[in-house]
């Protein structure tokens, strides 16, 4: 049982490395922004799409599917790479990211198979999630709704209006995950608009709250499995992450929001991502 679990975790970690490489290629090829945003949420997306979510990639509009909304729609590259790897559309399509005529536009878009809401104008995804959760309750359906928010995004008042309504309507089918990478577009969240104490804020809005390491696959799987944390309350997961995770010259640096690596930096990034991938497979080969 334990060995089986280890094997699952290793596969998910390998998938996270694979997706990071895809994100790098997509963003470099398109000369696009938002690499740091995309890299910080990779483990969260892998844990959701390869374990927690009850979904069928062959039938993306299946009525009873769990719903996921990328409220931080600027992290679209990570979502598209995850959806492609999960089988919602061909992996080859990722080569068209943010290029003329592609369905894979720079912010998450409903025309892409598996995407549940067009996002990018920040602060709106939680309200969409509240609506879907309310609909699920009133239709007596058992699907769950997950919303991934940026921390800077939570400076938007509309997030808190949605948070208040979720607890008012006792939406225990709704989980908000905050990708708490401590940075937004132009600086550190605590310097632009302090959100402390962030756990206390979610609790005071009536949510049941847990705090985890958003890059720790074991912790993510366990925590997602335990939702809802309390009956009749929405669940919030504050996931501590690192913006630019996996590429040293981007990690925890404000430049990772808009920077697109040049040729030399890309080679360095590939090297680092490959080293991480090798470190994951290493324990398997030990007897
Ligand atoms: C309503 C709105 N205001 C401003 C922007 C511009 N914008 C794009 S990304 C971003 C920063 C988001 O920071 P955060 O939510 O912390 O996400 P991160 O990129 O750090 O993961 C901003 C301000 C936007 N897309 N929508």
PDB file of C-alpha atoms and ligand atoms in Angstrom:
ATOM      1  CA  UNK A   1       0.000   0.000   0.000  1.00  0.00           C
ATOM      2  CA  UNK A   2       2.784   2.369   1.034  1.00  0.00           C
ATOM      3  CA  UNK A   3       4.849   1.446  -2.058  1.00  0.00           C
ATOM      4  CA  UNK A   4       1.805   2.069  -4.259  1.00  0.00           C
ATOM      5  CA  UNK A   5       1.396   5.520  -2.707  1.00  0.00           C
ATOM      6  CA  UNK A   6       5.100   6.278  -3.202  1.00  0.00           C
ATOM      7  CA  UNK A   7       4.782   5.305  -6.829  1.00  0.00           C
ATOM      8  CA  UNK A   8       1.761   7.579  -7.322  1.00  0.00           C
ATOM      9  CA  UNK A   9       3.591  10.504  -5.722  1.00  0.00           C
ATOM     10  CA  UNK A  10       6.678   9.920  -7.871  1.00  0.00           C
ATOM     11  CA  UNK A  11       4.553   9.895 -11.026  1.00  0.00           C
ATOM     12  CA  UNK A  12       2.820  13.124 -10.015  1.00  0.00           C
ATOM     13  CA  UNK A  13       6.144  14.809  -9.239  1.00  0.00           C
ATOM     14  CA  UNK A  14       7.467  13.683 -12.619  1.00  0.00           C
ATOM     15  CA  UNK A  15       4.358  15.103 -14.250  1.00  0.00           C
ATOM     16  CA  UNK A  16       4.957  18.417 -12.457  1.00  0.00           C
ATOM     17  CA  UNK A  17       8.511  18.540 -13.890  1.00  0.00           C
ATOM     18  CA  UNK A  18       7.222  17.670 -17.333  1.00  0.00           C
ATOM     19  CA  UNK A  19       4.608  20.434 -17.141  1.00  0.00           C
ATOM     20  CA  UNK A  20       7.232  22.964 -16.007  1.00  0.00           C
ATOM     21  CA  UNK A  21       9.277  22.138 -19.123  1.00  0.00           C
ATOM     22  CA  UNK A  22       6.183  22.558 -21.298  1.00  0.00           C
ATOM     23  CA  UNK A  23       5.410  25.948 -19.697  1.00  0.00           C
ATOM     24  CA  UNK A  24       8.952  27.163 -20.318  1.00  0.00           C
ATOM     25  CA  UNK A  25       8.804  26.141 -23.983  1.00  0.00           C
ATOM     26  CA  UNK A  26       5.336  27.648 -24.520  1.00  0.00           C
ATOM     27  CA  UNK A  27       6.277  30.984 -22.997  1.00  0.00           C
ATOM     28  CA  UNK A  28       9.702  31.228 -24.642  1.00  0.00           C
ATOM     29  CA  UNK A  29       8.321  30.283 -28.087  1.00  0.00           C
ATOM     30  CA  UNK A  30       5.534  32.869 -27.804  1.00  0.00           C
ATOM     31  CA  UNK A  31       7.805  35.508 -26.167  1.00  0.00           C
ATOM     32  CA  UNK A  32       5.015  35.756 -23.587  1.00  0.00           C
ATOM     33  CA  UNK A  33       4.822  36.912 -19.949  1.00  0.00           C
ATOM     34  CA  UNK A  34       3.535  35.206 -16.763  1.00  0.00           C
ATOM     35  CA  UNK A  35       6.108  32.432 -16.466  1.00  0.00           C
ATOM     36  CA  UNK A  36       6.473  32.977 -12.698  1.00  0.00           C
ATOM     37  CA  UNK A  37       2.696  32.923 -12.225  1.00  0.00           C
ATOM     38  CA  UNK A  38       2.431  29.658 -14.139  1.00  0.00           C
ATOM     39  CA  UNK A  39       5.325  27.920 -12.397  1.00  0.00           C
ATOM     40  CA  UNK A  40       4.019  28.596  -8.885  1.00  0.00           C
ATOM     41  CA  UNK A  41       0.773  26.680  -9.373  1.00  0.00           C
ATOM     42  CA  UNK A  42       2.069  23.527 -11.102  1.00  0.00           C
ATOM     43  CA  UNK A  43       1.832  21.060  -8.181  1.00  0.00           C
ATOM     44  CA  UNK A  44      -1.621  22.404  -7.265  1.00  0.00           C
ATOM     45  CA  UNK A  45      -2.878  21.791 -10.825  1.00  0.00           C
ATOM     46  CA  UNK A  46      -1.264  18.348 -11.049  1.00  0.00           C
ATOM     47  CA  UNK A  47      -2.770  17.294  -7.700  1.00  0.00           C
ATOM     48  CA  UNK A  48      -6.187  18.470  -8.864  1.00  0.00           C
ATOM     49  CA  UNK A  49      -6.245  17.132 -12.429  1.00  0.00           C
ATOM     50  CA  UNK A  50      -4.324  13.885 -11.872  1.00  0.00           C
ATOM     51  CA  UNK A  51      -5.891  12.949  -8.530  1.00  0.00           C
ATOM     52  CA  UNK A  52      -8.554  15.061  -6.796  1.00  0.00           C
ATOM     53  CA  UNK A  53     -10.953  16.077  -9.565  1.00  0.00           C
ATOM     54  CA  UNK A  54     -13.692  13.740 -10.714  1.00  0.00           C
ATOM     55  CA  UNK A  55     -13.453  14.447 -14.454  1.00  0.00           C
ATOM     56  CA  UNK A  56     -13.572  12.723 -17.821  1.00  0.00           C
ATOM     57  CA  UNK A  57     -11.269  14.306 -20.433  1.00  0.00           C
ATOM     58  CA  UNK A  58     -13.214  12.486 -23.178  1.00  0.00           C
ATOM     59  CA  UNK A  59     -16.394  14.172 -21.998  1.00  0.00           C
ATOM     60  CA  UNK A  60     -15.385  17.632 -20.743  1.00  0.00           C
ATOM     61  CA  UNK A  61     -18.987  18.777 -20.393  1.00  0.00           C
ATOM     62  CA  UNK A  62     -20.185  15.779 -18.366  1.00  0.00           C
ATOM     63  CA  UNK A  63     -22.829  17.257 -16.027  1.00  0.00           C
ATOM     64  CA  UNK A  64     -21.547  15.632 -12.838  1.00  0.00           C
ATOM     65  CA  UNK A  65     -17.892  16.572 -13.329  1.00  0.00           C
ATOM     66  CA  UNK A  66     -16.055  18.519 -10.657  1.00  0.00           C
ATOM     67  CA  UNK A  67     -15.404  22.087 -11.768  1.00  0.00           C
ATOM     68  CA  UNK A  68     -12.094  23.951 -11.600  1.00  0.00           C
ATOM     69  CA  UNK A  69     -11.740  27.675 -12.226  1.00  0.00           C
ATOM     70  CA  UNK A  70      -8.371  29.335 -12.686  1.00  0.00           C
ATOM     71  CA  UNK A  71      -9.323  32.701 -11.260  1.00  0.00           C
ATOM     72  CA  UNK A  72      -5.695  33.857 -11.707  1.00  0.00           C
ATOM     73  CA  UNK A  73      -6.250  33.551 -15.447  1.00  0.00           C
ATOM     74  CA  UNK A  74      -2.793  34.919 -16.261  1.00  0.00           C
ATOM     75  CA  UNK A  75      -1.453  31.460 -15.288  1.00  0.00           C
ATOM     76  CA  UNK A  76      -3.096  29.985 -18.406  1.00  0.00           C
ATOM     77  CA  UNK A  77       0.085  28.307 -19.694  1.00  0.00           C
ATOM     78  CA  UNK A  78       0.122  26.022 -16.630  1.00  0.00           C
ATOM     79  CA  UNK A  79      -3.575  25.189 -16.989  1.00  0.00           C
ATOM     80  CA  UNK A  80      -3.317  24.471 -20.730  1.00  0.00           C
ATOM     81  CA  UNK A  81      -0.244  22.243 -20.266  1.00  0.00           C
ATOM     82  CA  UNK A  82      -2.029  20.325 -17.481  1.00  0.00           C
ATOM     83  CA  UNK A  83      -5.237  19.901 -19.513  1.00  0.00           C
ATOM     84  CA  UNK A  84      -3.268  18.672 -22.536  1.00  0.00           C
ATOM     85  CA  UNK A  85      -1.258  16.186 -20.463  1.00  0.00           C
ATOM     86  CA  UNK A  86      -4.511  14.960 -18.883  1.00  0.00           C
ATOM     87  CA  UNK A  87      -5.942  14.282 -22.340  1.00  0.00           C
ATOM     88  CA  UNK A  88      -8.399  17.120 -22.922  1.00  0.00           C
ATOM     89  CA  UNK A  89      -6.706  18.054 -26.214  1.00  0.00           C
ATOM     90  CA  UNK A  90      -3.513  17.056 -28.070  1.00  0.00           C
ATOM     91  CA  UNK A  91      -0.219  17.975 -26.390  1.00  0.00           C
ATOM     92  CA  UNK A  92       0.960  19.192 -29.826  1.00  0.00           C
ATOM     93  CA  UNK A  93      -1.565  22.066 -29.599  1.00  0.00           C
ATOM     94  CA  UNK A  94       0.607  23.571 -26.835  1.00  0.00           C
ATOM     95  CA  UNK A  95       3.073  24.607 -29.579  1.00  0.00           C
ATOM     96  CA  UNK A  96       0.498  27.177 -30.731  1.00  0.00           C
ATOM     97  CA  UNK A  97       0.226  28.921 -27.335  1.00  0.00           C
ATOM     98  CA  UNK A  98      -0.385  32.678 -27.626  1.00  0.00           C
ATOM     99  CA  UNK A  99       0.209  32.654 -31.380  1.00  0.00           C
ATOM    100  CA  UNK A 100      -2.112  34.076 -34.047  1.00  0.00           C
ATOM    101  CA  UNK A 101      -5.155  31.866 -34.696  1.00  0.00           C
ATOM    102  CA  UNK A 102      -4.571  29.557 -31.711  1.00  0.00           C
ATOM    103  CA  UNK A 103      -7.367  28.587 -29.315  1.00  0.00           C
ATOM    104  CA  UNK A 104      -4.732  28.816 -26.563  1.00  0.00           C
ATOM    105  CA  UNK A 105      -4.902  32.554 -25.958  1.00  0.00           C
ATOM    106  CA  UNK A 106      -2.765  34.134 -23.260  1.00  0.00           C
ATOM    107  CA  UNK A 107      -5.414  34.086 -20.516  1.00  0.00           C
ATOM    108  CA  UNK A 108      -7.632  31.092 -19.665  1.00  0.00           C
ATOM    109  CA  UNK A 109     -10.410  30.903 -22.237  1.00  0.00           C
ATOM    110  CA  UNK A 110     -13.662  28.934 -22.400  1.00  0.00           C
ATOM    111  CA  UNK A 111     -13.050  27.851 -25.999  1.00  0.00           C
ATOM    112  CA  UNK A 112     -10.305  25.498 -24.729  1.00  0.00           C
ATOM    113  CA  UNK A 113     -11.598  21.990 -23.876  1.00  0.00           C
ATOM    114  CA  UNK A 114     -11.666  21.604 -20.083  1.00  0.00           C
ATOM    115  CA  UNK A 115     -11.583  25.326 -19.258  1.00  0.00           C
ATOM    116  CA  UNK A 116     -14.680  26.186 -17.194  1.00  0.00           C
ATOM    117  CA  UNK A 117     -14.543  30.003 -17.265  1.00  0.00           C
ATOM    118  CA  UNK A 118     -12.763  32.737 -19.191  1.00  0.00           C
ATOM    119  CA  UNK A 119     -10.585  34.561 -16.687  1.00  0.00           C
ATOM    120  CA  UNK A 120      -7.797  37.109 -16.634  1.00  0.00           C
ATOM    121  CA  UNK A 121      -9.688  40.070 -15.372  1.00  0.00           C
ATOM    122  CA  UNK A 122      -8.737  39.285 -11.789  1.00  0.00           C
ATOM    123  CA  UNK A 123     -11.173  39.023  -8.887  1.00  0.00           C
ATOM    124  CA  UNK A 124     -14.051  37.310 -10.665  1.00  0.00           C
ATOM    125  CA  UNK A 125     -13.395  33.569 -10.499  1.00  0.00           C
ATOM    126  CA  UNK A 126     -14.600  33.022  -6.951  1.00  0.00           C
ATOM    127  CA  UNK A 127     -17.981  34.563  -7.806  1.00  0.00           C
ATOM    128  CA  UNK A 128     -18.269  32.182 -10.768  1.00  0.00           C
ATOM    129  CA  UNK A 129     -17.382  29.316  -8.407  1.00  0.00           C
ATOM    130  CA  UNK A 130     -20.057  30.434  -5.935  1.00  0.00           C
ATOM    131  CA  UNK A 131     -22.629  30.392  -8.752  1.00  0.00           C
ATOM    132  CA  UNK A 132     -21.615  26.891  -9.852  1.00  0.00           C
ATOM    133  CA  UNK A 133     -21.668  25.642  -6.252  1.00  0.00           C
ATOM    134  CA  UNK A 134     -25.122  27.125  -5.646  1.00  0.00           C
ATOM    135  CA  UNK A 135     -26.366  25.519  -8.876  1.00  0.00           C
ATOM    136  CA  UNK A 136     -24.933  22.159  -7.762  1.00  0.00           C
ATOM    137  CA  UNK A 137     -26.734  22.392  -4.431  1.00  0.00           C
ATOM    138  CA  UNK A 138     -30.045  23.459  -5.921  1.00  0.00           C
ATOM    139  CA  UNK A 139     -29.874  20.717  -8.592  1.00  0.00           C
ATOM    140  CA  UNK A 140     -28.974  18.099  -5.940  1.00  0.00           C
ATOM    141  CA  UNK A 141     -25.748  17.237  -7.704  1.00  0.00           C
ATOM    142  CA  UNK A 142     -22.696  15.945  -5.893  1.00  0.00           C
ATOM    143  CA  UNK A 143     -20.010  17.694  -7.947  1.00  0.00           C
ATOM    144  CA  UNK A 144     -17.482  19.925  -6.210  1.00  0.00           C
ATOM    145  CA  UNK A 145     -16.052  23.258  -7.307  1.00  0.00           C
ATOM    146  CA  UNK A 146     -12.432  24.370  -6.870  1.00  0.00           C
ATOM    147  CA  UNK A 147     -11.150  27.896  -7.514  1.00  0.00           C
ATOM    148  CA  UNK A 148      -7.481  28.893  -7.679  1.00  0.00           C
ATOM    149  CA  UNK A 149      -6.812  32.494  -6.660  1.00  0.00           C
ATOM    150  CA  UNK A 150      -3.660  34.578  -6.739  1.00  0.00           C
ATOM    151  CA  UNK A 151      -2.752  36.320  -3.485  1.00  0.00           C
ATOM    152  CA  UNK A 152      -2.450  39.750  -5.129  1.00  0.00           C
ATOM    153  CA  UNK A 153      -5.801  39.033  -6.743  1.00  0.00           C
ATOM    154  CA  UNK A 154      -7.293  38.928  -3.240  1.00  0.00           C
ATOM    155  CA  UNK A 155      -6.770  42.702  -3.034  1.00  0.00           C
ATOM    156  CA  UNK A 156      -9.924  42.864  -5.166  1.00  0.00           C
ATOM    157  CA  UNK A 157     -13.041  43.558  -3.065  1.00  0.00           C
ATOM    158  CA  UNK A 158     -15.119  41.259  -5.268  1.00  0.00           C
ATOM    159  CA  UNK A 159     -13.189  38.252  -3.892  1.00  0.00           C
ATOM    160  CA  UNK A 160     -14.432  39.039  -0.383  1.00  0.00           C
ATOM    161  CA  UNK A 161     -17.997  39.639  -1.539  1.00  0.00           C
ATOM    162  CA  UNK A 162     -17.900  36.147  -3.067  1.00  0.00           C
ATOM    163  CA  UNK A 163     -16.266  34.728   0.079  1.00  0.00           C
ATOM    164  CA  UNK A 164     -19.009  36.196   2.252  1.00  0.00           C
ATOM    165  CA  UNK A 165     -21.779  34.799   0.054  1.00  0.00           C
ATOM    166  CA  UNK A 166     -20.177  31.323  -0.024  1.00  0.00           C
ATOM    167  CA  UNK A 167     -20.406  30.998   3.748  1.00  0.00           C
ATOM    168  CA  UNK A 168     -23.852  32.579   3.843  1.00  0.00           C
ATOM    169  CA  UNK A 169     -25.107  29.868   1.479  1.00  0.00           C
ATOM    170  CA  UNK A 170     -23.168  27.144   3.371  1.00  0.00           C
ATOM    171  CA  UNK A 171     -21.340  26.070   0.226  1.00  0.00           C
ATOM    172  CA  UNK A 172     -19.367  23.093   1.512  1.00  0.00           C
ATOM    173  CA  UNK A 173     -19.062  21.922  -2.117  1.00  0.00           C
ATOM    174  CA  UNK A 174     -16.722  24.881  -2.779  1.00  0.00           C
ATOM    175  CA  UNK A 175     -12.963  25.039  -2.140  1.00  0.00           C
ATOM    176  CA  UNK A 176     -10.819  28.122  -2.723  1.00  0.00           C
ATOM    177  CA  UNK A 177      -7.086  27.586  -3.053  1.00  0.00           C
ATOM    178  CA  UNK A 178      -4.877  30.621  -2.644  1.00  0.00           C
ATOM    179  CA  UNK A 179      -1.600  30.378  -4.584  1.00  0.00           C
ATOM    180  CA  UNK A 180       0.264  32.284  -1.904  1.00  0.00           C
ATOM    181  CA  UNK A 181       3.508  33.125  -3.714  1.00  0.00           C
ATOM    182  CA  UNK A 182       3.750  36.491  -1.898  1.00  0.00           C
ATOM    183  CA  UNK A 183       4.348  38.420  -5.134  1.00  0.00           C
ATOM    184  CA  UNK A 184       2.047  40.197  -7.546  1.00  0.00           C
ATOM    185  CA  UNK A 185       2.852  41.943 -10.848  1.00  0.00           C
ATOM    186  CA  UNK A 186       5.019  44.767  -9.565  1.00  0.00           C
ATOM    187  CA  UNK A 187       6.087  43.854  -6.050  1.00  0.00           C
ATOM    188  CA  UNK A 188       5.572  41.927  -2.847  1.00  0.00           C
ATOM    189  CA  UNK A 189       1.966  41.615  -1.676  1.00  0.00           C
ATOM    190  CA  UNK A 190       2.862  42.689   1.874  1.00  0.00           C
ATOM    191  CA  UNK A 191       4.347  45.954   0.579  1.00  0.00           C
ATOM    192  CA  UNK A 192       1.562  46.778  -1.899  1.00  0.00           C
ATOM    193  CA  UNK A 193      -1.380  45.860   0.380  1.00  0.00           C
ATOM    194  CA  UNK A 194      -0.762  43.746   3.461  1.00  0.00           C
ATOM    195  CA  UNK A 195      -3.249  40.907   3.821  1.00  0.00           C
ATOM    196  CA  UNK A 196      -2.134  39.827   7.303  1.00  0.00           C
ATOM    197  CA  UNK A 197      -3.539  37.842   8.963  1.00  0.00           C
ATOM    198  CA  UNK A 198      -4.689  36.042   5.823  1.00  0.00           C
ATOM    199  CA  UNK A 199      -5.895  32.878   7.562  1.00  0.00           C
ATOM    200  CA  UNK A 200      -7.874  34.985  10.024  1.00  0.00           C
ATOM    201  CA  UNK A 201      -9.502  36.887   7.157  1.00  0.00           C
ATOM    202  CA  UNK A 202     -10.811  33.713   5.485  1.00  0.00           C
ATOM    203  CA  UNK A 203     -11.941  32.354   8.877  1.00  0.00           C
ATOM    204  CA  UNK A 204     -13.778  35.552   9.733  1.00  0.00           C
ATOM    205  CA  UNK A 205     -15.605  35.274   6.407  1.00  0.00           C
ATOM    206  CA  UNK A 206     -16.936  31.897   7.597  1.00  0.00           C
ATOM    207  CA  UNK A 207     -14.562  29.522   5.815  1.00  0.00           C
ATOM    208  CA  UNK A 208     -12.838  26.447   7.196  1.00  0.00           C
ATOM    209  CA  UNK A 209      -9.147  27.062   6.570  1.00  0.00           C
ATOM    210  CA  UNK A 210      -5.971  24.972   6.219  1.00  0.00           C
ATOM    211  CA  UNK A 211      -2.439  26.137   5.446  1.00  0.00           C
ATOM    212  CA  UNK A 212      -0.108  23.927   3.417  1.00  0.00           C
ATOM    213  CA  UNK A 213       3.073  23.838   1.335  1.00  0.00           C
ATOM    214  CA  UNK A 214       1.696  24.236  -2.193  1.00  0.00           C
ATOM    215  CA  UNK A 215       4.653  22.408  -3.739  1.00  0.00           C
ATOM    216  CA  UNK A 216       4.365  19.354  -1.473  1.00  0.00           C
ATOM    217  CA  UNK A 217       2.477  16.718  -3.431  1.00  0.00           C
ATOM    218  CA  UNK A 218       1.732  14.495  -0.425  1.00  0.00           C
ATOM    219  CA  UNK A 219       0.287  17.416   1.522  1.00  0.00           C
ATOM    220  CA  UNK A 220      -1.748  18.611  -1.452  1.00  0.00           C
ATOM    221  CA  UNK A 221      -3.315  15.195  -2.098  1.00  0.00           C
ATOM    222  CA  UNK A 222      -4.150  14.666   1.579  1.00  0.00           C
ATOM    223  CA  UNK A 223      -5.641  18.145   2.015  1.00  0.00           C
ATOM    224  CA  UNK A 224      -7.698  18.052  -1.190  1.00  0.00           C
ATOM    225  CA  UNK A 225      -9.011  14.620  -0.197  1.00  0.00           C
ATOM    226  CA  UNK A 226     -10.185  16.010   3.134  1.00  0.00           C
ATOM    227  CA  UNK A 227     -12.403  18.706   1.577  1.00  0.00           C
ATOM    228  CA  UNK A 228     -14.893  19.800   2.752  1.00  0.00           C
ATOM    229  CA  UNK A 229     -13.051  20.362   6.008  1.00  0.00           C
ATOM    230  CA  UNK A 230     -16.325  21.064   7.822  1.00  0.00           C
ATOM    231  CA  UNK A 231     -19.944  20.414   6.988  1.00  0.00           C
ATOM    232  CA  UNK A 232     -21.882  23.502   5.825  1.00  0.00           C
ATOM    233  CA  UNK A 233     -18.748  25.611   5.388  1.00  0.00           C
ATOM    234  CA  UNK A 234     -16.704  26.408   2.271  1.00  0.00           C
ATOM    235  CA  UNK A 235     -13.051  25.291   2.490  1.00  0.00           C
ATOM    236  CA  UNK A 236     -10.013  27.507   1.932  1.00  0.00           C
ATOM    237  CA  UNK A 237      -6.514  26.187   1.351  1.00  0.00           C
ATOM    238  CA  UNK A 238      -3.722  28.712   1.780  1.00  0.00           C
ATOM    239  CA  UNK A 239      -0.994  27.104  -0.326  1.00  0.00           C
ATOM    240  CA  UNK A 240       2.453  28.586   0.282  1.00  0.00           C
ATOM    241  CA  UNK A 241       4.274  28.651  -3.038  1.00  0.00           C
ATOM    242  CA  UNK A 242       7.257  30.272  -4.737  1.00  0.00           C
ATOM    243  CA  UNK A 243       6.722  32.443  -7.790  1.00  0.00           C
ATOM    244  CA  UNK A 244       8.939  31.096 -10.599  1.00  0.00           C
ATOM    245  CA  UNK A 245       9.354  27.755  -8.778  1.00  0.00           C
ATOM    246  CA  UNK A 246      11.888  25.417 -10.364  1.00  0.00           C
ATOM    247  CA  UNK A 247      13.993  27.984 -12.237  1.00  0.00           C
ATOM    248  CA  UNK A 248      16.557  29.590  -9.915  1.00  0.00           C
ATOM    249  CA  UNK A 249      16.870  32.990 -11.614  1.00  0.00           C
ATOM    250  CA  UNK A 250      13.091  33.478 -11.495  1.00  0.00           C
ATOM    251  CA  UNK A 251      12.290  32.154  -8.032  1.00  0.00           C
ATOM    252  CA  UNK A 252      10.764  34.642  -5.601  1.00  0.00           C
ATOM    253  CA  UNK A 253      11.747  37.562  -7.850  1.00  0.00           C
ATOM    254  CA  UNK A 254       9.342  40.206  -9.130  1.00  0.00           C
ATOM    255  CA  UNK A 255      10.946  39.975 -12.599  1.00  0.00           C
ATOM    256  CA  UNK A 256       9.360  36.529 -13.021  1.00  0.00           C
ATOM    257  CA  UNK A 257       5.994  38.174 -13.720  1.00  0.00           C
ATOM    258  CA  UNK A 258       6.898  39.711 -17.089  1.00  0.00           C
ATOM    259  CA  UNK A 259      10.312  38.286 -17.925  1.00  0.00           C
ATOM    260  CA  UNK A 260      10.687  35.940 -20.872  1.00  0.00           C
ATOM    261  CA  UNK A 261      14.007  34.033 -20.650  1.00  0.00           C
ATOM    262  CA  UNK A 262      16.532  34.605 -23.461  1.00  0.00           C
ATOM    263  CA  UNK A 263      18.352  31.752 -25.228  1.00  0.00           C
ATOM    264  CA  UNK A 264      21.103  31.375 -22.647  1.00  0.00           C
ATOM    265  CA  UNK A 265      18.673  31.592 -19.735  1.00  0.00           C
ATOM    266  CA  UNK A 266      16.383  29.048 -21.395  1.00  0.00           C
ATOM    267  CA  UNK A 267      19.264  26.561 -21.695  1.00  0.00           C
ATOM    268  CA  UNK A 268      20.072  27.113 -18.010  1.00  0.00           C
ATOM    269  CA  UNK A 269      16.384  26.664 -17.065  1.00  0.00           C
ATOM    270  CA  UNK A 270      16.110  23.404 -19.032  1.00  0.00           C
ATOM    271  CA  UNK A 271      19.235  22.120 -17.275  1.00  0.00           C
ATOM    272  CA  UNK A 272      17.772  22.912 -13.861  1.00  0.00           C
ATOM    273  CA  UNK A 273      14.396  21.346 -14.639  1.00  0.00           C
ATOM    274  CA  UNK A 274      16.116  18.206 -15.918  1.00  0.00           C
ATOM    275  CA  UNK A 275      18.220  17.983 -12.761  1.00  0.00           C
ATOM    276  CA  UNK A 276      15.058  18.193 -10.659  1.00  0.00           C
ATOM    277  CA  UNK A 277      13.437  15.454 -12.741  1.00  0.00           C
ATOM    278  CA  UNK A 278      16.472  13.199 -12.300  1.00  0.00           C
ATOM    279  CA  UNK A 279      16.449  13.742  -8.541  1.00  0.00           C
ATOM    280  CA  UNK A 280      12.841  12.495  -8.443  1.00  0.00           C
ATOM    281  CA  UNK A 281      13.465   9.243 -10.267  1.00  0.00           C
ATOM    282  CA  UNK A 282      16.667   8.491  -8.319  1.00  0.00           C
ATOM    283  CA  UNK A 283      15.072   6.838  -5.224  1.00  0.00           C
ATOM    284  CA  UNK A 284      13.172   4.375  -7.458  1.00  0.00           C
ATOM    285  CA  UNK A 285      16.418   2.904  -8.766  1.00  0.00           C
ATOM    286  CA  UNK A 286      17.767   2.219  -5.241  1.00  0.00           C
ATOM    287  CA  UNK A 287      17.057  -1.325  -4.050  1.00  0.00           C
TER     288      UNK A 287
HETATM  289  C1  LIG B   1      -8.824  43.374 -12.608  1.00  0.00           C
HETATM  290  C2  LIG B   1      -7.387  43.284 -13.012  1.00  0.00           C
HETATM  291  N1  LIG B   1      -6.504  44.202 -12.567  1.00  0.00           N
HETATM  292  C3  LIG B   1      -5.205  44.143 -12.921  1.00  0.00           C
HETATM  293  C4  LIG B   1      -4.782  43.137 -13.755  1.00  0.00           C
HETATM  294  C5  LIG B   1      -3.313  43.105 -14.196  1.00  0.00           C
HETATM  295  N2  LIG B   1      -2.616  42.000 -13.574  1.00  0.00           N
HETATM  296  C6  LIG B   1      -2.353  40.862 -14.243  1.00  0.00           C
HETATM  297  S1  LIG B   1      -1.571  39.715 -13.293  1.00  0.00           S
HETATM  298  C7  LIG B   1      -1.520  40.764 -11.985  1.00  0.00           C
HETATM  299  C8  LIG B   1      -0.900  40.359 -10.698  1.00  0.00           C
HETATM  300  C9  LIG B   1      -1.582  39.209 -10.061  1.00  0.00           C
HETATM  301  O1  LIG B   1      -0.920  38.859  -8.893  1.00  0.00           O
HETATM  302  P1  LIG B   1      -1.329  37.588  -8.082  1.00  0.00           P
HETATM  303  O2  LIG B   1      -2.795  37.486  -7.977  1.00  0.00           O
HETATM  304  O3  LIG B   1      -0.561  37.596  -6.819  1.00  0.00           O
HETATM  305  O4  LIG B   1      -0.907  36.378  -9.012  1.00  0.00           O
HETATM  306  P2  LIG B   1       0.537  35.849  -9.410  1.00  0.00           P
HETATM  307  O5  LIG B   1       0.781  36.335 -10.812  1.00  0.00           O
HETATM  308  O6  LIG B   1       1.547  36.386  -8.451  1.00  0.00           O
HETATM  309  O7  LIG B   1       0.427  34.374  -9.317  1.00  0.00           O
HETATM  310  C10 LIG B   1      -2.127  41.976 -12.278  1.00  0.00           C
HETATM  311  C11 LIG B   1      -2.266  43.098 -11.347  1.00  0.00           C
HETATM  312  C12 LIG B   1      -5.728  42.199 -14.210  1.00  0.00           C
HETATM  313  N3  LIG B   1      -5.377  41.180 -15.016  1.00  0.00           N
HETATM  314  N4  LIG B   1      -7.024  42.272 -13.810  1.00  0.00           N
END
